[in-house]
Amino acid sequence: MKNDLLEPVLLQEEDFLKISDNKVGAVFLGRILHFGFRFKKSLILLCRLKTKVDKVINLLSYTLAIAGILSFIFWLYLNLELINYRPEELLLFYKSDHPLILAFFISLIFVMFIIYRVSEKKASLKRIKKIKEKNNNQKSDYRQMSKIDIYGSLSDDFLLILENAYLLANKLRQKEVSTIHLFWCLLYSPKISNLFVRLNVDINKLTDLLKKYLAVDKRASGDGKLMLSSHVQEILLSAFVDSYFNRQSSVGVLNVVPFCYQKNPILKEILYELEISQNKIENAVNWFRINEKMVADYRIFRKMARLKPGGNMNRSYTAIATPTIDHFSRDLTVMAKYGYFEVCVAREKEIRQIFEAFEGGQSGILLVGHPGVGKKTIIEGLAQLMVKEEVPSFLKDKRLVELDVSRLVSGSSPVQAQERLLSIINEMQKSKNIILYIENIENMMGISSGAEESLELSEVLAETLSRQGIYCLASVSSENYARYLEGKALASAMTVVNISEPEMDDAICMIESKIAWLESKYGIYFDYNSIEETVKLSSKYINDKFLPEKAVGIIKAAAVKNSKLALKDESKKVCTKHDIAEVVSEITGILVSKVSESESEKLMNLEQKIHERMIGQEEAVSAISGSLRRARAEM
């Protein structure tokens, strides 16, 4: 589990080193990463020819396999009388010398060949292997470090793009494959072109701007061998590290784009002209990754739904029945298994804190945060991880159940409520495969049997937790924690994990995870700018709620509004920044022009704004405005 809890890190400039005259490496987890493959035009063309031949062979195999199966079906049709009167003789069909049966047997050879090809391809998809971390991370010892060639970790799609970049540089007779060559070829990937469409970039305009930089240097290399530039090698190494920490099976095109922007000032300038920043690219890439994760999770949960027990049984089918727990709770792992929960994003730190607290010997963990920051989403994300078994070993094969406190106490006296809680605790201690979750745990405070010196429900739970008898997760708002729990026995028995309002980029990722469902439900298309504007305006103008809940409310309202307007105007199917500003204006009562005006526009028109309230003083107003602009730009 150690590697699973590593903090994601990016390679820094000091991590790169020069292995030889034309080769760059990087220190990573005590190893040296490098790209060891050398491209050749003849080898690329030969490999592509082989790929085409393989496709022809596969197509022929599928055709013959299907033809053989159809032959057998046709033979059955010809022998309908035999099926009706003597069906047992069908088992002896292999003795028939009919040409259709012969064709069927021949097709079985191709069926087995197809199965072999499919299994071989599936085995080759997992290309990034887990690296055992080493303490030795000194560059001075890099000659003694073991080396990892990342060439074998590239996905087929990205390898094809890298080959195209090499062929492009070779065609232009340039001395090395540069970042511009690589980025140009990336734009022909459907995934990357869709990425820039989401960013509101005109692909034709972008390619026109790139064209004049493609043939800047036409000098051939000294030894006649076309090499990858040092920046391209650094991009590949950084992309490998990025894909490693994202637990991907191979390095894909989405891993590469952000580092192209970082490594080439010309490309940075071109994209800046199109109002694209590094931050926007990274958030848009995360959007595509979130969608891929949702699809992958759906497939995993479908598989788990077939294989994992649906009740209180563990994998050894020896768990004890828990009737009281089943009556007063709902099983979150079962709900996660059947896909009831949305994906949990940008909360890796908080989930890691929960794991570390449990591993450190704590029995109870209390999530404390403002309403709407996503405490329940974290619990649902934990349930999904438990279903996928991407958790520490002590949490594997466990059930995460949510206790319904209102049902526990309703229609019963305090004494009966305590008896129910004790019965639940007893079942948990016996079964040993249950993690209890209590939402709004302050609702258990103050409920006692009424007898002198009797314990209230929260104290019963606190006493059990102090003896480490059960595992328990709970949540409470910050206000209610200070009002009801702080300084009490229950708070002392539980480790507090603070759930803060997400930062700007994290909030954008959380909204991005909702977009696929909204687009599907309402038939509306959202671009990246509309999502970014939602988070910015909700943070600026709505102060009585918290992210991400308040931003989710705005984006849903915009989807509903635009879906209705789209019935009359097709252009409204695309939700823009202006549409978001209108929704915020309706919620807050602030004029749309005020809401949609950006800070840069205000600063640029500062003199005009001041002169609306002041007559004359041209020099002073100009000096103050210039000073404010410089201060805001940190110059």
XYZ file of C-alpha atoms in Angstrom:
635
model
C 0.000 0.000 0.000
C 2.995 2.284 0.352
C 3.190 3.316 -3.287
C -0.571 3.894 -3.411
C -0.221 6.628 -0.784
C 2.625 8.492 -2.472
C 1.918 12.182 -3.015
C 1.751 12.911 -6.759
C 4.773 14.973 -7.801
C 5.996 16.436 -11.077
C 9.546 16.354 -12.319
C 11.421 19.600 -11.676
C 14.302 21.050 -13.700
C 16.804 19.762 -11.143
C 15.501 16.201 -11.638
C 16.663 16.096 -15.273
C 20.212 15.132 -16.160
C 22.259 14.565 -19.292
C 23.049 10.884 -19.792
C 24.930 11.381 -23.079
C 25.291 14.018 -25.803
C 21.803 13.435 -27.192
C 20.003 11.698 -24.334
C 18.216 13.162 -21.320
C 17.268 11.249 -18.188
C 15.416 12.000 -14.978
C 15.741 10.804 -11.386
C 12.478 9.216 -10.219
C 11.958 7.039 -7.110
C 15.638 6.135 -7.046
C 15.713 5.139 -10.739
C 16.826 6.829 -13.952
C 14.059 7.292 -16.482
C 15.094 7.644 -20.123
C 13.702 7.223 -23.634
C 15.962 4.659 -25.225
C 14.340 4.022 -28.592
C 15.830 5.609 -31.733
C 13.416 6.159 -34.578
C 14.217 5.331 -38.187
C 12.014 6.141 -41.143
C 12.410 2.672 -42.663
C 11.569 0.983 -39.346
C 8.465 3.160 -38.848
C 7.193 2.350 -42.353
C 7.890 -1.371 -41.830
C 5.979 -1.374 -38.516
C 3.040 0.394 -40.142
C 3.012 -2.135 -42.946
C 2.925 -4.905 -40.339
C -0.001 -3.176 -38.610
C -1.931 -3.058 -41.883
C -1.201 -6.739 -42.555
C -2.380 -7.605 -39.027
C -5.633 -5.749 -39.650
C -6.193 -7.685 -42.866
C -5.473 -10.978 -41.079
C -7.839 -10.050 -38.241
C -10.589 -9.075 -40.683
C -10.136 -12.343 -42.589
C -10.184 -14.342 -39.330
C -13.403 -12.709 -38.143
C -15.016 -13.228 -41.552
C -14.128 -16.927 -41.672
C -15.128 -17.482 -38.036
C -18.544 -15.875 -38.582
C -18.984 -17.770 -41.868
C -18.311 -21.075 -40.078
C -20.841 -20.338 -37.350
C -23.424 -19.338 -39.947
C -22.675 -22.595 -41.784
C -23.526 -24.581 -38.670
C -26.753 -22.579 -38.184
C -27.688 -23.225 -41.829
C -26.985 -26.968 -41.355
C -29.370 -26.940 -38.384
C -31.981 -25.269 -40.569
C -31.577 -28.017 -43.172
C -32.076 -30.640 -40.465
C -35.179 -29.222 -38.777
C -36.904 -32.586 -39.036
C -34.062 -34.261 -37.151
C -34.295 -31.592 -34.439
C -38.031 -32.169 -34.023
C -38.042 -35.980 -33.927
C -34.568 -37.138 -32.895
C -32.814 -34.245 -31.095
C -30.388 -36.612 -29.335
C -28.733 -37.364 -32.692
C -27.660 -33.717 -32.943
C -24.904 -34.525 -30.449
C -23.337 -36.681 -33.173
C -23.211 -33.857 -35.722
C -19.397 -34.103 -35.806
C -19.716 -37.474 -37.595
C -21.461 -35.837 -40.514
C -19.450 -35.455 -43.724
C -21.562 -32.496 -44.843
C -19.465 -29.572 -46.276
C -21.198 -27.145 -43.890
C -19.954 -29.118 -40.862
C -16.448 -29.162 -42.359
C -16.623 -25.369 -42.778
C -17.721 -25.068 -39.143
C -14.738 -27.094 -37.872
C -12.321 -25.042 -39.973
C -13.821 -21.848 -38.534
C -13.060 -23.064 -34.991
C -9.349 -22.676 -35.781
C -9.931 -19.002 -36.580
C -12.087 -18.560 -33.457
C -9.209 -19.804 -31.299
C -6.822 -17.530 -33.206
C -9.095 -14.527 -32.493
C -9.253 -15.431 -28.786
C -5.448 -15.599 -28.732
C -5.141 -12.190 -30.444
C -7.651 -10.541 -28.089
C -5.959 -11.930 -24.948
C -2.558 -10.896 -26.276
C -3.779 -7.343 -26.898
C -5.407 -7.159 -23.466
C -2.167 -8.294 -21.801
C -0.174 -5.647 -23.673
C -2.390 -2.779 -22.460
C -0.805 -2.801 -19.001
C 2.508 -1.150 -19.792
C 3.385 0.891 -16.694
C 4.633 -1.306 -13.879
C 4.738 -0.326 -10.239
C 8.162 0.942 -9.167
C 9.458 0.018 -5.755
C 10.672 3.236 -4.155
C 14.323 3.550 -3.169
C 15.762 6.000 -0.669
C 18.755 6.752 -2.860
C 17.801 9.852 -4.865
C 21.214 11.519 -5.322
C 22.215 12.596 -8.817
C 25.878 12.011 -8.074
C 25.151 8.282 -7.926
C 23.087 8.117 -11.104
C 25.606 5.832 -12.847
C 24.907 3.191 -10.181
C 21.114 3.587 -10.424
C 19.052 1.120 -12.409
C 17.497 2.541 -15.562
C 13.921 2.369 -16.878
C 13.260 2.817 -20.598
C 9.836 4.446 -20.901
C 9.423 3.614 -24.617
C 7.458 0.474 -23.768
C 5.059 2.535 -21.631
C 3.676 4.624 -24.505
C 0.142 3.886 -25.711
C -0.336 2.894 -29.350
C -2.142 6.166 -30.098
C 0.612 8.325 -28.670
C 3.385 6.235 -30.237
C 1.757 6.808 -33.632
C 1.751 10.586 -32.981
C 5.406 10.521 -31.923
C 6.289 8.660 -35.105
C 4.356 11.241 -37.137
C 6.327 14.021 -35.440
C 9.570 12.259 -36.432
C 8.407 11.844 -40.048
C 7.341 15.513 -40.149
C 10.747 16.726 -38.934
C 12.429 14.353 -41.390
C 10.303 15.704 -44.247
C 11.243 19.293 -43.342
C 14.925 18.227 -43.148
C 15.364 19.559 -39.636
C 18.048 18.521 -37.192
C 15.755 17.396 -34.359
C 12.155 16.647 -33.471
C 10.993 19.733 -31.598
C 8.043 20.465 -29.311
C 6.286 22.268 -32.185
C 6.473 19.111 -34.343
C 5.047 17.039 -31.508
C 2.275 19.505 -30.721
C 1.327 19.850 -34.393
C 0.836 16.079 -34.658
C -1.052 15.980 -31.349
C -3.701 18.272 -32.833
C -4.620 15.506 -35.289
C -5.605 13.259 -32.379
C -9.429 13.299 -31.967
C -9.046 13.477 -28.206
C -6.758 16.535 -28.315
C -8.811 18.337 -30.964
C -11.900 17.808 -28.758
C -9.914 19.148 -25.806
C -9.229 22.437 -27.598
C -12.813 22.650 -28.835
C -13.899 22.517 -25.177
C -11.420 25.361 -24.574
C -13.135 27.420 -27.305
C -10.058 27.339 -29.547
C -10.415 27.551 -33.322
C -8.241 24.615 -34.467
C -7.749 26.120 -37.929
C -6.479 29.372 -36.445
C -4.160 27.464 -34.117
C -2.653 25.419 -36.962
C -2.199 28.595 -39.053
C -0.223 30.174 -36.207
C 1.922 27.038 -35.831
C 2.755 26.726 -39.530
C 5.253 29.581 -39.650
C 7.277 28.020 -36.815
C 7.460 24.510 -38.274
C 10.243 25.234 -40.796
C 12.313 27.746 -38.831
C 15.477 25.634 -38.721
C 16.289 23.624 -41.858
C 19.834 22.665 -40.952
C 20.475 18.929 -41.088
C 22.080 17.296 -38.064
C 25.823 16.819 -38.147
C 25.814 13.001 -38.237
C 22.692 12.812 -40.399
C 20.669 11.165 -37.589
C 17.434 12.840 -36.611
C 17.061 12.931 -32.826
C 14.389 13.912 -30.340
C 15.185 17.329 -28.863
C 16.044 17.528 -25.170
C 12.729 19.297 -24.513
C 10.741 16.531 -26.218
C 12.579 13.924 -24.135
C 11.802 15.912 -20.970
C 8.142 16.068 -22.024
C 8.038 12.282 -22.447
C 9.657 11.687 -19.054
C 7.295 14.135 -17.342
C 4.316 12.517 -19.071
C 5.423 9.099 -17.781
C 5.572 10.388 -14.194
C 2.167 12.035 -14.598
C 0.600 8.819 -15.903
C 2.322 6.802 -13.145
C 0.768 8.872 -10.350
C -2.595 8.830 -12.134
C -2.406 5.000 -12.111
C -2.784 4.749 -15.860
C -1.869 1.639 -17.801
C 0.148 3.620 -20.378
C 1.255 7.128 -21.349
C -1.472 8.751 -23.455
C -1.898 11.963 -25.403
C -3.562 13.764 -22.478
C -0.434 13.298 -20.360
C 1.691 15.128 -22.933
C -0.213 18.341 -23.767
C 0.378 20.302 -20.509
C 4.138 19.698 -20.674
C 4.322 20.870 -24.302
C 3.007 24.213 -23.085
C 5.596 24.337 -20.294
C 8.630 23.485 -22.399
C 8.193 25.763 -25.420
C 7.956 29.579 -25.078
C 6.774 29.966 -28.698
C 3.900 27.576 -28.125
C 3.104 29.348 -24.867
C 2.941 32.670 -26.712
C 0.690 31.232 -29.450
C -1.745 29.769 -26.947
C -1.654 32.945 -24.853
C -2.829 34.834 -27.943
C -5.811 32.433 -28.026
C -6.468 33.112 -24.296
C -5.252 29.666 -23.227
C -3.131 29.325 -20.093
C -1.334 26.408 -18.472
C -4.004 26.320 -15.794
C -6.827 26.050 -18.346
C -5.096 23.209 -20.179
C -4.526 21.235 -16.971
C -8.141 21.679 -15.829
C -9.470 20.689 -19.257
C -7.222 17.599 -19.270
C -8.576 16.701 -15.825
C -12.085 17.007 -17.258
C -11.334 14.368 -19.894
C -9.668 12.148 -17.275
C -12.712 12.405 -15.025
C -14.954 11.255 -17.884
C -12.590 8.360 -18.632
C -12.578 7.431 -14.944
C -16.372 7.433 -14.848
C -16.515 5.029 -17.795
C -13.813 2.793 -16.272
C -15.563 2.783 -12.873
C -18.860 1.846 -14.511
C -17.204 -1.207 -16.069
C -15.525 -2.154 -12.788
C -18.750 -1.828 -10.801
C -20.634 -3.939 -13.354
C -18.025 -6.643 -12.911
C -18.055 -6.298 -9.120
C -21.848 -6.479 -9.082
C -21.574 -9.985 -10.538
C -18.691 -11.202 -8.376
C -19.093 -9.486 -4.990
C -21.695 -10.741 -2.495
C -24.707 -8.431 -2.297
C -25.429 -8.874 1.418
C -23.456 -9.151 4.617
C -21.356 -12.099 3.471
C -17.611 -11.725 2.988
C -15.623 -13.490 0.295
C -15.211 -16.583 2.440
C -19.006 -16.659 2.987
C -18.564 -16.874 6.763
C -19.918 -13.480 7.936
C -22.419 -13.338 10.789
C -25.981 -12.158 10.185
C -26.621 -8.536 11.236
C -30.423 -8.048 11.320
C -30.392 -4.935 13.535
C -27.774 -3.187 11.404
C -29.614 -4.127 8.222
C -32.851 -2.686 9.620
C -31.473 0.655 10.830
C -28.908 1.339 8.097
C -28.230 1.185 4.385
C -25.202 -0.502 2.849
C -23.143 2.123 0.984
C -20.803 -0.473 -0.556
C -23.775 -2.236 -2.159
C -25.051 1.095 -3.495
C -21.587 1.932 -4.844
C -21.375 -1.498 -6.442
C -24.555 -0.827 -8.420
C -23.424 2.655 -9.495
C -25.690 4.876 -7.368
C -22.936 7.351 -6.480
C -21.226 10.036 -8.543
C -17.455 10.041 -8.906
C -15.480 11.666 -6.074
C -12.728 13.950 -7.394
C -10.098 16.258 -5.899
C -10.453 14.755 -2.409
C -7.435 12.433 -2.459
C -5.803 14.296 0.456
C -8.810 13.865 2.762
C -9.249 10.181 1.856
C -5.543 9.647 2.488
C -5.948 11.246 5.925
C -8.777 8.811 6.720
C -6.614 5.831 5.724
C -3.652 7.095 7.756
C -5.807 7.728 10.836
C -7.219 4.186 10.731
C -3.755 2.732 10.112
C -2.464 4.783 13.058
C -4.783 2.910 15.422
C -7.747 5.318 15.531
C -11.202 3.739 15.696
C -13.312 6.817 15.018
C -12.896 9.578 12.444
C -15.006 12.727 12.365
C -15.322 14.773 9.169
C -15.858 18.427 10.061
C -16.733 21.057 7.455
C -19.272 23.615 6.310
C -22.519 22.416 4.670
C -22.041 21.812 0.947
C -18.262 21.219 0.905
C -18.698 17.519 0.077
C -18.385 15.469 3.282
C -20.952 12.936 2.083
C -19.275 12.745 -1.351
C -16.010 11.729 0.343
C -17.805 8.893 2.148
C -19.390 7.768 -1.125
C -15.967 7.925 -2.782
C -14.567 5.757 0.017
C -17.366 3.225 -0.584
C -16.423 3.115 -4.283
C -12.758 2.528 -3.408
C -13.780 -0.300 -1.070
C -15.766 -1.946 -3.865
C -12.770 -1.644 -6.218
C -10.513 -2.784 -3.320
C -8.203 0.198 -3.829
C -7.863 0.614 -0.067
C -5.425 -0.553 2.637
C -5.621 -4.261 3.366
C -7.531 -3.860 6.658
C -10.398 -2.145 4.762
C -10.666 -4.760 2.034
C -13.670 -7.066 2.107
C -15.487 -4.725 4.503
C -18.979 -3.208 4.370
C -19.510 0.535 4.807
C -22.993 1.058 6.236
C -24.747 4.346 7.036
C -26.712 4.416 10.284
C -30.113 6.127 10.034
C -30.183 7.969 13.384
C -33.710 9.323 12.886
C -35.015 5.784 12.354
C -32.994 4.550 15.309
C -34.642 6.968 17.749
C -38.090 7.386 16.180
C -41.036 5.609 17.797
C -38.949 4.471 20.740
C -38.068 5.590 24.228
C -34.474 6.652 25.024
C -33.975 3.268 26.725
C -35.059 1.411 23.566
C -32.812 3.644 21.439
C -29.835 2.735 23.622
C -30.711 -0.956 23.394
C -30.829 -0.694 19.608
C -27.466 1.074 19.489
C -25.903 -1.530 21.798
C -27.318 -4.293 19.597
C -25.771 -2.627 16.531
C -22.403 -2.330 18.277
C -22.611 -5.970 19.366
C -23.297 -7.133 15.787
C -20.385 -5.040 14.491
C -17.998 -6.546 17.038
C -19.068 -10.064 16.106
C -19.082 -9.670 12.329
C -15.783 -7.739 12.196
C -16.416 -6.676 8.607
C -18.460 -3.479 9.091
C -17.432 0.194 9.036
C -20.182 2.399 10.477
C -20.946 5.866 9.068
C -23.144 8.397 10.898
C -24.179 11.569 9.094
C -24.868 14.623 11.294
C -23.689 12.801 14.394
C -24.784 15.726 16.603
C -28.305 14.235 16.379
C -27.162 11.572 18.856
C -26.320 14.158 21.493
C -28.657 14.594 24.469
C -30.596 11.335 24.037
C -30.343 9.365 27.304
C -32.525 6.937 29.239
C -33.349 9.633 31.814
C -32.170 7.665 34.813
C -29.658 9.241 37.165
C -26.054 9.081 35.834
C -27.259 7.275 32.668
C -25.193 7.502 29.485
C -26.572 9.244 26.390
C -26.268 7.648 22.944
C -23.141 9.606 22.020
C -21.386 8.528 25.215
C -22.233 4.861 24.562
C -20.611 5.193 21.130
C -17.643 7.132 22.565
C -16.979 4.445 25.174
C -16.991 1.717 22.509
C -14.619 3.728 20.293
C -12.231 4.341 23.177
C -11.979 0.553 23.618
C -11.336 0.248 19.847
C -14.273 -2.119 19.579
C -15.518 -0.875 16.197
C -14.562 1.318 13.231
C -16.720 4.408 12.834
C -16.867 7.383 10.459
C -19.067 10.400 11.121
C -19.703 13.894 9.801
C -20.794 17.179 11.328
C -20.932 20.802 10.207
C -18.301 23.170 11.603
C -20.942 25.200 13.447
C -22.545 22.165 15.084
C -19.151 20.719 16.018
C -18.332 23.885 17.973
C -21.840 24.033 19.470
C -22.479 20.390 20.435
C -19.356 18.204 20.206
C -16.271 20.226 21.059
C -14.950 19.235 24.476
C -17.360 16.286 24.773
C -16.424 12.601 25.161
C -17.446 11.713 21.610
C -15.195 14.369 20.081
C -12.294 13.183 22.231
C -12.770 9.595 21.077
C -12.634 10.527 17.387
C -9.907 11.985 15.176
C -11.025 15.153 13.406
C -10.417 15.464 9.651
C -11.228 18.994 8.501
C -12.998 19.178 5.135
C -12.364 22.662 3.801
C -13.960 24.465 0.891
C -12.100 23.376 -2.266
C -9.636 25.644 -4.030
C -10.505 27.141 -7.416
C -9.005 24.344 -9.565
C -10.390 21.571 -7.357
C -13.848 23.143 -7.467
C -13.634 23.293 -11.286
C -12.808 19.552 -11.363
C -15.780 18.817 -9.110
C -18.118 20.711 -11.446
C -16.580 18.945 -14.464
C -17.570 15.605 -12.946
C -21.249 16.683 -13.121
C -21.203 17.942 -16.719
C -21.598 14.611 -18.565
C -24.838 13.878 -16.685
C -26.186 17.412 -17.215
C -25.355 17.398 -20.931
C -27.039 14.022 -21.342
C -30.158 14.993 -19.394
C -30.762 18.473 -20.804
C -29.129 18.259 -24.247
C -26.895 21.241 -23.469
C -23.215 21.665 -24.349
C -20.872 23.302 -21.813
C -17.469 24.691 -22.737
C -14.636 25.057 -20.243
C -15.078 28.833 -19.862
C -18.657 28.419 -18.637
C -17.490 26.024 -15.902
C -14.644 28.299 -14.841
C -17.021 31.282 -14.795
C -19.464 29.343 -12.610
C -16.851 28.795 -9.914
C -15.496 32.367 -10.123
C -18.879 34.103 -9.930
C -20.287 31.814 -7.232
C -17.190 32.489 -5.098
C -17.460 36.225 -5.662
C -21.177 36.892 -5.328
C -22.717 34.066 -3.262
C -21.425 34.203 0.307
C -24.090 32.319 2.269
C -23.216 28.943 0.718
C -20.006 27.009 0.064
C -18.216 25.400 -2.857
C -18.824 23.114 -4.614
C -22.542 23.063 -3.714
C -23.258 26.672 -4.709
C -21.474 26.254 -8.056
C -23.380 23.006 -8.741
C -26.641 24.865 -8.133
C -25.700 27.547 -10.684
C -24.595 25.099 -13.390
C -27.812 23.073 -12.975
C -29.925 26.230 -13.167
C -28.089 27.261 -16.350
C -28.699 23.821 -17.889
C -32.425 23.964 -17.132
C -32.758 27.543 -18.427
C -30.837 26.935 -21.650
C -32.685 23.683 -22.372
C -35.970 25.606 -22.352
C -34.590 28.478 -24.460
C -33.100 25.969 -26.945
C -36.629 24.914 -27.958
C -36.939 28.322 -29.668
C -33.285 29.149 -30.349
C -30.842 26.327 -31.284
C -27.828 28.483 -30.358
C -28.853 28.239 -26.702
C -27.824 24.581 -26.691
C -24.300 25.904 -26.042
C -23.994 27.303 -22.517
C -21.528 30.233 -22.442
C -19.994 32.526 -19.847
C -22.742 35.057 -20.526
C -25.455 32.477 -19.743
C -23.786 31.719 -16.413
C -23.576 35.454 -15.630
C -27.323 35.809 -16.308
C -28.139 32.976 -13.903
C -25.928 34.494 -11.179
C -27.581 37.870 -11.802
C -31.030 36.305 -11.327
C -29.940 34.611 -8.081
C -28.173 37.631 -6.556
C -30.121 40.539 -8.058
C -26.915 42.148 -9.340
C -27.007 43.551 -12.883
C -25.602 41.215 -15.545
C -23.195 43.912 -16.763
C -21.697 44.135 -13.262
C -21.453 40.366 -12.870
C -19.938 39.695 -16.279
C -17.414 42.523 -16.145
C -13.987 41.048 -15.576
C -11.324 42.456 -13.278
C -9.072 43.225 -16.233
C -11.816 45.335 -17.848
C -12.279 47.256 -14.609
C -8.569 47.960 -14.336
C -8.298 49.042 -17.958
C -11.194 51.482 -17.537
C -10.172 52.670 -14.081
C -9.608 56.327 -15.074
C -13.051 56.524 -16.643
C -14.673 55.026 -13.532
C -12.898 57.492 -11.208
C -13.827 60.469 -13.373
C -17.486 59.548 -12.953
C -17.108 60.745 -9.351
C -14.273 63.289 -9.692
C -13.821 66.362 -11.885
C -10.318 67.236 -13.140
C -7.138 65.936 -11.460
C -6.138 64.208 -14.700
C -2.492 63.671 -13.708
C -3.311 62.391 -10.230
C -6.005 60.007 -11.476
C -3.668 58.686 -14.190
C -0.847 58.130 -11.695
C -3.080 56.345 -9.177
C -4.680 54.139 -11.850
C -1.290 53.141 -13.225
C -0.065 52.375 -9.719
C -3.099 50.173 -8.999
C -2.616 48.259 -12.246
C 1.077 47.657 -11.488
C 0.260 46.536 -7.950
C -2.377 44.072 -9.202
C 0.071 42.689 -11.760
C 2.720 42.405 -8.982
C 5.183 44.512 -10.972
